[in-house]
Amino acid sequence: MTRKLVLYCTLILVLWEAGCNTVIIRPWTPPYKSRSVHEIRVLIGKAEGDLQIRGEGLLSVYDANELLIKKGIDIISLNVSKLKAPIRFASETQGLEFKSLKVRGSILLVPQNSGPALVVNVLPLEEYLYAVVPSEVPYSWPQEALKAQAICARTYAVREILNKKNAFYDVEANTNSQVYGGLEKEHPSTTKAVQDTTGVLAVYEETPIQAFFHSNSGGKTEVPENVWGGKRIPYLSTVASEFDRAGDNFYWKDVIPQETLDSKFSHLKLGEIRSVQVLSRTASGRVDLMELSGSEGSSRIRGKEFRQTLGNSVRSLRFGIQKEGNGYLVKGMGSGHGVGLSQWGSFGMAKENYNYVEILRHYYPGTDLARITR
């Protein structure tokens, strides 16, 4: 056997053994040159009247033309109502503080024609992720699960940056976007996961995916059209998620008192509610259509409306309900909307030695990984 043939056979063997774990992370170039995706604008609050920005050491304030207009040591105060144009706060040391939230980067104050001014934290994308990942999942989780979360968070953020290029901010600091806890939330373990995946996105046909994630799917994920409507998204299909059992929210139950149910659905004018029935479910087993019957009539509503109205009592739409005493017993599985990556499923997979590539390919089938170019 010639040397070339030996090398060829060895290469084939290596690729065969690697199988689906083999991944090529190709470069990805943002479509807009006018807006860098390496920097993100996070809405961290609103302000009116007197405002204080804190830091350590010398703080500086710049106008819209980057001209220095004010300096202070450790704290700068001003009256927001007198502001006519955006200003930027910066610190010579790491960290600024607004209402107890300490952040990296700078803080932009943007006055509005009416209402309070916007307080926007502007910082590098990767540094933003240092605070997002541990705000979304525990830093003690396995590294492969943390890496998967970092890529989801980065992909979500980049997609928002591209969609919000003409807005004053890209994301919010709460669950309206993804949770951002600032400097004090950072941890070396999650920072390492971000750094080990620097710039890596999940893409589908060269576009950053809609990287939805949730706490626990209860064993099977949901398709987005059943949650928010719209068209089918190929990489957000229903997939089995057996490793969700690792989460303490895989099974749950709660009791909804009769008076709570009557009060919450009083707008339906049903009187005292006497029965709640599930009429249909989606393919993933989640409640689709329900019927509430009361002393003065009955009404059919969607499961998502039922859950939204009752809040934390119904953690997911994978539930059953029955009359019990002076109330209704609700038993369910999972937590959250169920679309995309299950965080507890990711945890369980990582515990069983799946890597972040396998985790992402499981929850977003048909997607690829790409790294943002400079």
Short mmCIF file of C-alpha atoms in Angstrom, two decimals, residues 29-285:
data_model
loop_
_atom_site.label_atom_id
_atom_site.label_comp_id
_atom_site.label_asym_id
_atom_site.label_seq_id
_atom_site.Cartn_x
_atom_site.Cartn_y
_atom_site.Cartn_z
CA THR A 29 -19.85 38.84 7.03
CA PRO A 30 -22.60 41.19 8.28
CA PRO A 31 -24.84 42.49 5.47
CA TYR A 32 -24.63 46.16 6.53
CA LYS A 33 -21.32 48.01 6.55
CA SER A 34 -22.93 51.07 8.14
CA ARG A 35 -23.59 49.28 11.44
CA SER A 36 -21.11 47.09 13.28
CA VAL A 37 -22.45 43.97 14.95
CA HIS A 38 -19.46 43.99 17.29
CA GLU A 39 -21.14 46.64 19.46
CA ILE A 40 -24.59 46.49 21.05
CA ARG A 41 -26.96 49.05 22.59
CA VAL A 42 -28.87 47.82 25.64
CA LEU A 43 -31.83 49.74 27.08
CA ILE A 44 -31.23 49.58 30.84
CA GLY A 45 -33.87 52.07 31.96
CA LYS A 46 -35.54 55.43 31.57
CA ALA A 47 -34.92 58.67 33.41
CA GLU A 48 -36.62 61.98 34.12
CA GLY A 49 -35.82 64.75 36.56
CA ASP A 50 -32.55 64.37 38.46
CA LEU A 51 -30.22 61.62 37.24
CA GLN A 52 -27.05 60.22 38.81
CA ILE A 53 -24.40 58.11 37.08
CA ARG A 54 -21.74 56.61 39.35
CA GLY A 55 -18.33 55.08 38.78
CA GLU A 56 -14.86 54.93 40.24
CA GLY A 57 -12.46 57.79 39.61
CA LEU A 58 -12.81 60.28 36.78
CA LEU A 59 -16.12 60.32 34.88
CA SER A 60 -16.64 62.30 31.68
CA VAL A 61 -19.68 63.46 29.72
CA TYR A 62 -19.57 64.04 25.96
CA ASP A 63 -22.08 65.66 23.63
CA ALA A 64 -23.34 64.28 20.31
CA ASN A 65 -20.18 65.56 18.60
CA GLU A 66 -17.93 63.83 21.15
CA LEU A 67 -16.91 67.13 22.74
CA LEU A 68 -16.21 66.99 26.49
CA ILE A 69 -18.88 68.98 28.34
CA LYS A 70 -18.55 67.84 31.96
CA LYS A 71 -16.29 65.97 34.37
CA GLY A 72 -16.72 64.54 37.83
CA ILE A 73 -15.15 62.24 40.39
CA ASP A 74 -17.12 59.06 41.25
CA ILE A 75 -20.51 60.62 40.49
CA ILE A 76 -22.13 62.97 37.96
CA SER A 77 -25.60 64.46 38.50
CA LEU A 78 -27.76 66.37 36.02
CA ASN A 79 -31.34 67.35 35.30
CA VAL A 80 -32.65 65.25 32.44
CA SER A 81 -35.48 67.67 31.64
CA LYS A 82 -32.95 70.22 30.38
CA LEU A 83 -31.41 67.80 27.91
CA LYS A 84 -31.97 68.63 24.23
CA ALA A 85 -29.65 66.12 22.53
CA PRO A 86 -28.01 62.78 23.40
CA ILE A 87 -25.02 62.76 25.75
CA ARG A 88 -22.57 59.99 26.61
CA PHE A 89 -21.07 59.05 30.00
CA ALA A 90 -17.67 57.36 30.11
CA SER A 91 -15.26 56.26 32.82
CA GLU A 92 -11.48 55.90 32.85
CA THR A 93 -11.89 52.69 34.85
CA GLN A 94 -14.13 49.72 34.12
CA GLY A 95 -17.74 50.16 35.08
CA LEU A 96 -20.52 52.73 35.32
CA GLU A 97 -23.56 52.47 37.54
CA PHE A 98 -27.18 53.44 36.91
CA LYS A 99 -29.72 52.66 39.65
CA SER A 100 -27.50 49.93 41.17
CA LEU A 101 -26.85 48.25 37.81
CA LYS A 102 -23.11 48.26 37.11
CA VAL A 103 -22.15 47.93 33.46
CA ARG A 104 -19.18 47.84 31.14
CA GLY A 105 -18.77 50.30 28.28
CA SER A 106 -20.46 53.69 28.21
CA ILE A 107 -23.96 55.00 28.97
CA LEU A 108 -25.90 57.00 26.41
CA LEU A 109 -28.71 59.28 27.54
CA VAL A 110 -31.23 59.90 24.75
CA PRO A 111 -33.95 62.54 25.32
CA GLN A 112 -37.41 61.95 23.81
CA ASN A 113 -39.88 64.50 22.47
CA SER A 114 -42.29 63.39 25.17
CA GLY A 115 -41.78 61.16 28.17
CA PRO A 116 -38.60 60.13 29.99
CA ALA A 117 -35.16 59.89 28.38
CA LEU A 118 -33.76 56.51 27.37
CA VAL A 119 -30.76 55.19 29.30
CA VAL A 120 -28.75 53.00 26.92
CA ASN A 121 -25.63 50.97 27.73
CA VAL A 122 -23.28 50.80 24.73
CA LEU A 123 -20.61 48.10 24.91
CA PRO A 124 -18.82 45.40 22.88
CA LEU A 125 -21.03 42.46 21.96
CA GLU A 126 -18.78 39.87 23.59
CA GLU A 127 -18.65 41.82 26.88
CA TYR A 128 -22.44 42.07 26.82
CA LEU A 129 -22.56 38.27 26.65
CA TYR A 130 -20.34 38.00 29.74
CA ALA A 131 -23.36 39.24 31.73
CA VAL A 132 -26.14 37.65 29.67
CA VAL A 133 -25.11 33.99 29.85
CA PRO A 134 -24.95 33.81 33.69
CA SER A 135 -28.18 35.82 33.85
CA GLU A 136 -29.94 33.17 31.78
CA VAL A 137 -28.44 29.93 33.16
CA PRO A 138 -26.43 29.00 36.29
CA TYR A 139 -22.68 29.47 35.89
CA SER A 140 -22.16 26.07 37.55
CA TRP A 141 -23.59 24.23 34.53
CA PRO A 142 -21.33 22.11 32.27
CA GLN A 143 -19.17 24.10 29.85
CA GLU A 144 -20.79 22.59 26.75
CA ALA A 145 -24.23 23.77 27.88
CA LEU A 146 -22.79 27.22 28.64
CA LYS A 147 -21.18 27.37 25.19
CA ALA A 148 -24.50 26.46 23.55
CA GLN A 149 -26.21 29.21 25.55
CA ALA A 150 -23.49 31.71 24.59
CA ILE A 151 -24.01 30.98 20.89
CA CYS A 152 -27.80 31.27 21.24
CA ALA A 153 -27.43 34.59 23.08
CA ARG A 154 -24.94 35.94 20.54
CA THR A 155 -27.09 34.87 17.60
CA TYR A 156 -30.17 36.47 19.14
CA ALA A 157 -28.27 39.70 19.81
CA VAL A 158 -26.80 39.96 16.30
CA ARG A 159 -30.19 39.38 14.72
CA GLU A 160 -31.63 42.18 16.87
CA ILE A 161 -28.74 44.51 15.97
CA LEU A 162 -29.43 43.95 12.27
CA ASN A 163 -33.18 44.48 12.74
CA LYS A 164 -32.84 47.60 14.92
CA LYS A 165 -30.21 49.54 12.97
CA ASN A 166 -32.49 52.62 12.78
CA ALA A 167 -33.67 52.47 16.41
CA PHE A 168 -32.17 54.04 19.55
CA TYR A 169 -31.35 50.65 21.08
CA ASP A 170 -31.04 47.01 20.01
CA VAL A 171 -32.20 45.01 23.03
CA GLU A 172 -33.69 45.49 26.48
CA ALA A 173 -32.07 44.24 29.69
CA ASN A 174 -35.03 42.05 30.71
CA THR A 175 -37.04 39.09 29.44
CA ASN A 176 -38.45 41.22 26.62
CA SER A 177 -35.09 40.45 25.00
CA GLN A 178 -32.70 38.40 27.15
CA VAL A 179 -31.76 39.01 30.76
CA TYR A 180 -28.70 41.24 31.26
CA GLY A 181 -27.43 41.49 34.84
CA GLY A 182 -24.38 43.72 34.31
CA LEU A 183 -20.88 43.44 35.73
CA GLU A 184 -21.84 41.93 39.07
CA LYS A 185 -23.54 38.97 37.34
CA GLU A 186 -20.39 37.92 35.47
CA HIS A 187 -18.56 34.73 36.44
CA PRO A 188 -15.26 33.21 35.16
CA SER A 189 -17.01 30.00 34.08
CA THR A 190 -19.53 31.69 31.80
CA THR A 191 -16.97 34.23 30.60
CA LYS A 192 -14.82 31.28 29.47
CA ALA A 193 -17.76 29.81 27.53
CA VAL A 194 -18.24 33.13 25.74
CA GLN A 195 -14.53 33.46 24.97
CA ASP A 196 -14.23 29.85 23.76
CA THR A 197 -16.97 30.55 21.20
CA THR A 198 -15.98 34.14 20.34
CA GLY A 199 -17.96 35.45 17.38
CA VAL A 200 -19.72 32.13 16.66
CA LEU A 201 -23.34 32.26 15.45
CA ALA A 202 -25.96 29.72 14.44
CA VAL A 203 -27.01 30.47 10.85
CA TYR A 204 -29.49 29.12 8.33
CA GLU A 205 -28.85 29.93 4.67
CA GLU A 206 -26.26 32.54 5.75
CA THR A 207 -28.70 34.38 8.03
CA PRO A 208 -28.51 34.37 11.86
CA ILE A 209 -31.34 32.17 13.08
CA GLN A 210 -34.18 33.12 15.39
CA ALA A 211 -32.43 31.52 18.35
CA PHE A 212 -35.41 31.09 20.66
CA PHE A 213 -34.76 29.30 23.92
CA HIS A 214 -36.75 28.46 27.04
CA SER A 215 -36.28 26.80 30.41
CA ASN A 216 -37.70 23.30 29.95
CA SER A 217 -39.73 21.81 27.09
CA GLY A 218 -41.24 19.05 29.21
CA GLY A 219 -39.97 16.41 26.80
CA LYS A 220 -40.87 17.89 23.41
CA THR A 221 -40.32 21.31 21.85
CA GLU A 222 -43.00 23.40 20.12
CA VAL A 223 -43.10 25.10 16.71
CA PRO A 224 -43.25 28.93 16.78
CA GLU A 225 -46.37 29.22 14.61
CA ASN A 226 -48.37 27.59 17.42
CA VAL A 227 -47.09 30.17 19.89
CA TRP A 228 -46.85 33.45 17.98
CA GLY A 229 -48.41 32.65 14.62
CA GLY A 230 -46.69 33.39 11.31
CA LYS A 231 -45.03 31.09 8.82
CA ARG A 232 -43.26 27.81 9.48
CA ILE A 233 -39.54 28.14 10.23
CA PRO A 234 -37.63 25.06 8.96
CA TYR A 235 -35.06 24.87 11.77
CA LEU A 236 -37.63 25.31 14.57
CA SER A 237 -39.41 22.00 14.29
CA THR A 238 -40.75 19.83 17.09
CA VAL A 239 -37.98 17.63 18.51
CA ALA A 240 -37.87 15.17 21.39
CA SER A 241 -36.03 16.48 24.46
CA GLU A 242 -35.71 13.57 26.85
CA PHE A 243 -32.91 15.18 28.84
CA ASP A 244 -35.33 17.81 30.15
CA ARG A 245 -35.94 15.40 33.01
CA ALA A 246 -32.73 16.80 34.56
CA GLY A 247 -34.65 19.95 35.49
CA ASP A 248 -36.65 20.35 38.69
CA ASN A 249 -39.37 22.02 36.58
CA PHE A 250 -39.91 18.98 34.34
CA TYR A 251 -43.03 18.08 36.37
CA TRP A 252 -45.08 20.67 38.23
CA LYS A 253 -48.52 21.17 39.68
CA ASP A 254 -50.54 24.01 41.16
CA VAL A 255 -54.04 24.69 42.44
CA ILE A 256 -56.02 27.62 41.06
CA PRO A 257 -58.63 28.77 43.61
CA GLN A 258 -62.19 29.15 42.33
CA GLU A 259 -62.27 32.87 43.16
CA THR A 260 -59.01 33.44 41.25
CA LEU A 261 -60.36 31.73 38.12
CA ASP A 262 -63.63 33.68 38.31
CA SER A 263 -61.79 36.97 38.80
CA LYS A 264 -59.17 36.44 36.08
CA PHE A 265 -61.78 35.54 33.46
CA SER A 266 -64.53 37.93 34.55
CA HIS A 267 -64.20 39.72 31.19
CA LEU A 268 -65.75 36.64 29.55
CA LYS A 269 -68.93 37.20 31.60
CA LEU A 270 -69.40 33.52 32.42
CA GLY A 271 -70.44 33.96 36.03
CA GLU A 272 -69.04 31.28 38.34
CA ILE A 273 -66.84 28.95 36.28
CA ARG A 274 -67.98 25.37 36.78
CA SER A 275 -65.79 23.42 34.35
CA VAL A 276 -62.59 23.84 32.33
CA GLN A 277 -62.00 21.43 29.45
CA VAL A 278 -59.14 20.94 27.00
CA LEU A 279 -60.64 20.53 23.53
CA SER A 280 -57.52 20.13 21.40
CA ARG A 281 -53.74 19.97 21.60
CA THR A 282 -50.87 20.71 19.24
CA ALA A 283 -48.63 17.94 17.87
CA SER A 284 -46.22 18.51 20.77
CA GLY A 285 -48.98 17.83 23.32
#
